[in-house]
Amino acid sequence: MDHQQFRKYGHELIDWLADYMDEVETFPVVSPVKPGEIKSRIPASPPASAEPMERIFVDFRDLILPGITHWQHPGWFAYFPANNSPPSVLAELLTAGLGAQCMIWQTSPAAAELEESVMEWLREMLGLPEEMTGCIQDTASTATLCALLTAREKTTGYQSNRIGLQHPLKVYTSEETHSSIEKGVKIAGFGSNAIASIATDEHFAMVPQELEKQIIEDKKKGLHPCCVVATIGTTSSTAIDPLEDIGRICRRHHVWLHVDAAFAGTAAILPEMRHLLNGIEYADSFVCNPHKWMLTNFDCSAYFVRDPGALIQTFEIHPEYLKTGRDAEVKNYRDWGIQLGRRFRALKLWFVIRSYGVEGLKTMVREHLRLAQLFSGWLQADARFEAMAPVSVSLVCFRLNDGRPELQLNELNARLLQSVNETGKVFLTHTALKGKTVLRMMIGQRTTSEKHVRLAWDIIAEKAQELLAGD
Ligand SMILES: *Cc1c(COP(=O)(O)O)cnc(C)c1O
């Protein structure tokens, strides 16, 4: 493709994307294709000769689009959101066009310095302690792995990188923790038996007394407590672990505290929600995903640490071919994480924060919180439904409950979820809370408005009525 053609198709694709953003609501939220359906229509071998862009694009529209689940649909109420925005998409296009590989300062000074600046902006927006320094990781899973590895190094006096793990280390997290913690623990060489799963209270938050009891018991057994992972906004129910109590326990026992606020952290940009992070001054590391709830398209995960020296000591490498005369004066982000090569992710976050302004982002988050309260109110006013967890941010957990035995209730709610999603107009997902099947109404899509939340409620109420009448 020559550059003249690039110009032509570039304009056409931007036009297409603008139409897509306008019309995404007309698609079924979840792709209806069957497993293997898309692959069966893709040639088994690559084309030997060049194909025209027109043909590639027709295939994108006819073959690929039907297999896309529309995360940017205003009826997206599933999992957590991964909301994007026009400025973010434009910045991502620039990032691709510049094609810079930003492993060290010299390979693009602007990428390194913009990352430093936007992380300082974000620290201020979230009200994180001034001593914290941020960098961008691809995902919260990676950020948490970095935290575990750094905690491992710190606990072993920076020896495990050299000689491997010699003694069993322990990692503490609640039974509601995200699966990425166990994955990280396995990858970091602790072994998944290292995890102590701490009990949660009736609101699904970690019980700090249980945490301290376990740490003391482990110490008595000669085990080495290494890291506590607290969650601000668990994935099932956005439960908030009591950070201040957990933080004090970590201080008392000299254990690394990692705070996983992948989704809910964004809410802390609101002064009225900053309390979510009370106790953050005890944290050694913190992660929040702008790629979930801050209009920055996947991937962009903000990782903050109290002691960047410990992070760098864990990851730094000094091959001759990457040495430059400036290494003492600049940040070389290759030493702040796992991979060497790095994408220029700061650009999209910069575009987003500037084009919405902090006020614009606050307005969006506030609206989502309001819509969640609204939905929760409708739910509580309807005796057929039961609220299943506190609404700490913008997730409402609920179930249909007509008093039948628990096991049958689980099955009833699974059927309700299926019939709601089969409409194609909304998409919700489920979880289990202490063995009970629960539907999750997650509000966080950029274009979701009261009208869409109302539609979701009407569909849920109607399908519930049909189910109860049929049984
Ligand atoms: C989404 C989520 C993660 C994982 O995020 P990725 O960026 O996809 O790795 C981790 N923890 C919590 C609490 C989450 O909500």
GROMACS .gro file of C-alpha atoms in nm, residues 33-45 63-64 67:
model
   16
   33VAL     CA    1  -2.162  -1.723   1.609
   34LYS     CA    2  -2.094  -2.088   1.690
   35PRO     CA    3  -1.748  -2.220   1.778
   36GLY     CA    4  -1.544  -2.277   1.460
   37GLU     CA    5  -1.780  -2.078   1.242
   38ILE     CA    6  -1.540  -1.790   1.176
   39LYS     CA    7  -1.233  -2.009   1.132
   40SER     CA    8  -1.411  -2.230   0.878
   41ARG     CA    9  -1.453  -1.924   0.656
   42ILE     CA   10  -1.089  -1.815   0.667
   43PRO     CA   11  -0.864  -1.973   0.402
   44ALA     CA   12  -0.632  -2.236   0.545
   45SER     CA   13  -0.328  -2.082   0.371
   63LEU     CA   14  -1.662  -1.224   0.817
   64ILE     CA   15  -1.507  -1.064   1.123
   67GLY     CA   16  -1.787  -1.259   1.532
   0.00000   0.00000   0.00000
